[in-house]
Tab-separated table of C-alpha atoms in Angstrom:
chain	number	residue	atom	x	y	z
A	1	UNK	CA	-11.868	-1.688	-21.515
A	2	UNK	CA	-9.930	1.559	-20.657
A	3	UNK	CA	-12.230	2.259	-17.755
A	4	UNK	CA	-11.985	-0.763	-15.925
A	5	UNK	CA	-7.867	0.259	-16.060
A	6	UNK	CA	-8.388	3.472	-14.365
A	7	UNK	CA	-8.074	5.683	-17.317
A	8	UNK	CA	-9.559	8.576	-17.214
A	9	UNK	CA	-11.420	10.919	-19.730
A	10	UNK	CA	-9.178	13.123	-21.619
A	11	UNK	CA	-5.870	11.726	-20.676
A	12	UNK	CA	-3.954	9.487	-23.577
A	13	UNK	CA	-1.710	6.579	-23.425
A	14	UNK	CA	1.913	7.554	-21.318
A	15	UNK	CA	3.669	7.685	-24.253
A	16	UNK	CA	1.788	10.539	-25.697
A	17	UNK	CA	2.234	12.802	-22.494
A	18	UNK	CA	4.845	15.603	-21.986
A	19	UNK	CA	8.043	14.273	-19.628
A	20	UNK	CA	8.084	15.363	-16.020
A	21	UNK	CA	9.862	18.219	-15.563
A	22	UNK	CA	11.731	17.377	-12.477
A	23	UNK	CA	13.163	13.659	-14.091
A	24	UNK	CA	15.633	13.172	-16.175
A	25	UNK	CA	15.185	11.772	-19.400
A	26	UNK	CA	15.411	7.765	-19.278
A	27	UNK	CA	18.225	7.821	-21.762
A	28	UNK	CA	20.162	9.979	-19.311
A	29	UNK	CA	19.751	7.669	-16.556
A	30	UNK	CA	23.077	5.246	-16.220
A	31	UNK	CA	21.586	1.563	-16.879
A	32	UNK	CA	20.272	-0.110	-13.588
A	33	UNK	CA	23.602	-2.620	-13.346
A	34	UNK	CA	25.583	0.685	-12.865
A	35	UNK	CA	23.325	2.308	-10.275
A	36	UNK	CA	24.417	2.199	-6.774
A	37	UNK	CA	23.482	-1.659	-5.551
A	38	UNK	CA	21.989	-1.937	-2.455
A	39	UNK	CA	23.894	-4.329	0.192
A	40	UNK	CA	21.492	-6.541	2.075
A	41	UNK	CA	21.883	-7.280	5.508
A	42	UNK	CA	22.275	-10.664	7.383
A	43	UNK	CA	19.486	-11.054	9.578
A	44	UNK	CA	20.183	-9.914	12.847
A	45	UNK	CA	23.279	-7.529	11.709
A	46	UNK	CA	22.875	-4.301	12.317
A	47	UNK	CA	21.619	-1.635	9.864
A	48	UNK	CA	24.948	0.597	9.443
A	49	UNK	CA	23.395	4.029	8.072
A	50	UNK	CA	20.384	4.356	10.291
A	51	UNK	CA	20.347	4.878	13.668
A	52	UNK	CA	17.185	5.367	16.022
A	53	UNK	CA	17.442	8.858	16.182
A	54	UNK	CA	16.449	8.867	12.116
A	55	UNK	CA	13.716	6.429	12.631
A	56	UNK	CA	12.319	8.263	15.918
A	57	UNK	CA	12.630	11.204	13.999
A	58	UNK	CA	11.138	10.508	10.402
A	59	UNK	CA	8.224	8.155	12.550
A	60	UNK	CA	7.302	11.408	14.865
A	61	UNK	CA	7.031	13.578	11.984
A	62	UNK	CA	4.793	11.320	10.145
A	63	UNK	CA	2.299	10.265	12.774
A	64	UNK	CA	2.226	13.997	14.266
A	65	UNK	CA	0.649	15.198	11.119
A	66	UNK	CA	-2.684	12.594	12.021
A	67	UNK	CA	-2.201	13.438	15.658
A	68	UNK	CA	-0.730	16.153	17.065
A	69	UNK	CA	-0.183	14.486	20.595
A	70	UNK	CA	1.105	11.217	19.407
A	71	UNK	CA	4.856	10.241	20.835
A	72	UNK	CA	7.027	7.788	19.739
A	73	UNK	CA	8.054	6.036	23.140
A	74	UNK	CA	10.246	3.500	22.215
A	75	UNK	CA	12.833	2.743	18.914
A	76	UNK	CA	14.846	-0.389	19.334
A	77	UNK	CA	16.369	-2.507	16.807
A	78	UNK	CA	15.739	-6.276	16.694
A	79	UNK	CA	16.436	-8.741	13.893
A	80	UNK	CA	17.543	-6.253	10.967
A	81	UNK	CA	14.495	-4.142	11.983
A	82	UNK	CA	13.704	-0.998	13.523
A	83	UNK	CA	10.716	-1.713	16.350
A	84	UNK	CA	8.882	1.535	17.164
A	85	UNK	CA	6.235	1.985	20.334
A	86	UNK	CA	3.717	5.110	19.526
A	87	UNK	CA	1.885	6.182	22.202
A	88	UNK	CA	-1.180	8.504	21.830
A	89	UNK	CA	-4.589	9.622	23.609
A	90	UNK	CA	-6.758	8.650	20.895
A	91	UNK	CA	-4.948	5.323	19.336
A	92	UNK	CA	-8.174	4.404	17.197
A	93	UNK	CA	-7.113	7.578	14.746
A	94	UNK	CA	-3.657	6.196	14.178
A	95	UNK	CA	-4.854	2.585	14.308
A	96	UNK	CA	-7.861	2.613	11.793
A	97	UNK	CA	-10.116	-0.146	11.069
A	98	UNK	CA	-7.966	-3.340	11.993
A	99	UNK	CA	-5.189	-1.343	12.026
A	100	UNK	CA	-5.237	-0.620	7.944
A	101	UNK	CA	-4.126	3.420	9.177
A	102	UNK	CA	-0.932	1.810	11.210
A	103	UNK	CA	-0.199	-0.459	8.382
A	104	UNK	CA	0.419	2.504	6.023
A	105	UNK	CA	1.822	4.925	8.300
A	106	UNK	CA	4.499	1.869	8.678
A	107	UNK	CA	4.508	1.508	4.884
A	108	UNK	CA	5.645	5.238	4.483
A	109	UNK	CA	7.592	5.464	7.600
A	110	UNK	CA	10.045	2.402	5.827
A	111	UNK	CA	9.581	3.748	2.482
A	112	UNK	CA	11.059	7.581	4.316
A	113	UNK	CA	13.956	6.498	6.309
A	114	UNK	CA	14.765	3.901	3.310
A	115	UNK	CA	15.315	6.778	1.042
A	116	UNK	CA	16.832	8.813	3.799
A	117	UNK	CA	19.375	6.670	4.296
A	118	UNK	CA	20.267	4.925	0.978
A	119	UNK	CA	19.735	1.159	1.966
A	120	UNK	CA	16.660	-1.030	3.057
A	121	UNK	CA	14.895	-0.952	6.012
A	122	UNK	CA	12.134	-2.373	8.042
A	123	UNK	CA	10.057	0.060	10.089
A	124	UNK	CA	7.427	-1.565	12.155
A	125	UNK	CA	5.237	0.251	14.240
A	126	UNK	CA	2.993	-0.151	16.783
A	127	UNK	CA	0.558	1.111	19.204
A	128	UNK	CA	-0.177	-0.576	22.830
A	129	UNK	CA	0.445	-3.726	21.886
A	130	UNK	CA	-1.923	-4.021	18.846
A	131	UNK	CA	0.372	-6.211	16.850
A	132	UNK	CA	0.331	-8.796	19.530
A	133	UNK	CA	-3.024	-8.589	20.085
A	134	UNK	CA	-4.531	-8.889	16.499
A	135	UNK	CA	-2.038	-11.481	16.159
A	136	UNK	CA	-3.754	-13.399	18.674
A	137	UNK	CA	-7.712	-12.767	17.082
A	138	UNK	CA	-6.813	-14.187	13.912
A	139	UNK	CA	-4.879	-16.620	15.322
A	140	UNK	CA	-8.171	-17.627	17.096
A	141	UNK	CA	-10.190	-17.240	14.162
A	142	UNK	CA	-8.569	-19.401	12.228
A	143	UNK	CA	-8.840	-22.445	14.711
A	144	UNK	CA	-12.770	-21.703	15.346
A	145	UNK	CA	-12.989	-21.435	11.429
A	146	UNK	CA	-11.149	-24.909	10.751
A	147	UNK	CA	-13.289	-26.489	13.494
A	148	UNK	CA	-16.416	-24.999	11.771
A	149	UNK	CA	-15.352	-26.034	8.627
A	150	UNK	CA	-14.891	-29.464	9.616
A	151	UNK	CA	-17.566	-30.288	12.098
A	152	UNK	CA	-20.008	-28.566	9.558
A	153	UNK	CA	-18.483	-30.384	6.346
A	154	UNK	CA	-18.296	-27.185	4.558
A	155	UNK	CA	-16.399	-23.984	3.217
A	156	UNK	CA	-15.623	-20.765	5.613
A	157	UNK	CA	-14.745	-17.990	3.947
A	158	UNK	CA	-12.679	-15.102	6.166
A	159	UNK	CA	-13.153	-11.394	5.573
A	160	UNK	CA	-10.698	-9.575	3.231
A	161	UNK	CA	-6.957	-9.609	4.807
A	162	UNK	CA	-3.441	-8.370	3.720
A	163	UNK	CA	-0.700	-10.463	2.959
A	164	UNK	CA	0.672	-10.042	6.146
A	165	UNK	CA	-2.608	-11.051	8.014
A	166	UNK	CA	-2.832	-14.413	5.708
A	167	UNK	CA	0.258	-15.498	6.836
A	168	UNK	CA	-0.739	-15.550	10.141
A	169	UNK	CA	-4.315	-17.497	9.557
A	170	UNK	CA	-2.027	-20.263	6.909
A	171	UNK	CA	0.933	-20.355	9.855
A	172	UNK	CA	-2.130	-20.847	12.451
A	173	UNK	CA	-3.099	-23.811	10.325
A	174	UNK	CA	0.054	-25.108	9.161
A	175	UNK	CA	-0.424	-28.258	11.321
A	176	UNK	CA	-4.311	-28.642	11.382
A	177	UNK	CA	-4.554	-32.260	9.869
A	178	UNK	CA	-8.165	-31.790	8.431
A	179	UNK	CA	-8.063	-28.112	6.856
A	180	UNK	CA	-7.149	-26.843	3.924
A	181	UNK	CA	-6.662	-23.529	2.904
A	182	UNK	CA	-6.966	-21.406	-0.516
A	183	UNK	CA	-6.975	-17.815	-0.914
A	184	UNK	CA	-9.016	-16.276	-3.566
A	185	UNK	CA	-9.275	-13.059	-4.884
A	186	UNK	CA	-7.184	-10.288	-6.740
A	187	UNK	CA	-5.127	-9.161	-4.147
A	188	UNK	CA	-4.050	-13.140	-2.763
C-alpha cells in the first residue's frame, strides 16, 4: 500500500509533479557514458585533487555547526583515505548513541569533499579513539555471544548494527569453528 512506501497525502506519483526548476530536464543532460568518468585510485595512492587543507576546512565547517568549540587536530592521508581526528570538550554531542552521529557526520564529510573535489574520496572521522574502542567492544561482544551460543546450544541475537559493525563481527568470528553467523532484518 501507498502508506507503507512513505507517500504523503496529496502528493501524486513522481510523473505528476512539476520538475524542479534548479535541475536541467533529463533530455538536456548528456547520456551517462558521456559524463566525466571518475578514475579509481590505486589502493594507497594519493588522492590527486584533494589536499589536507580542503578536507580540514570542510570537516571544521561541518562539526562546528553542532559544536562551535570542536577542532580538527589531525588530518592525514592513509591508503587513499583521509583520517581526521576531532577534539572537543563534549564528545558525546558529536558521537551520538553508539557513534551514529559521528557516522552521519562522516558520510556528510565524505560527500561534501567528493563534491568539491570532483573525485571519489573517503573521509574517516574519529573522536578520542572512539572507533578503535568501539571495534574492541564489538569483537569482545562477538566472542562472548559465540561462546554463549555454543555452550547453551541456542541462537543469540545481537543489537541492530550498521554494515561496518556487522563486518567487524563477521571478521571476528570468521575462524570460530562452532559458531555460524546469519544477518537478519531489512538492512542486512
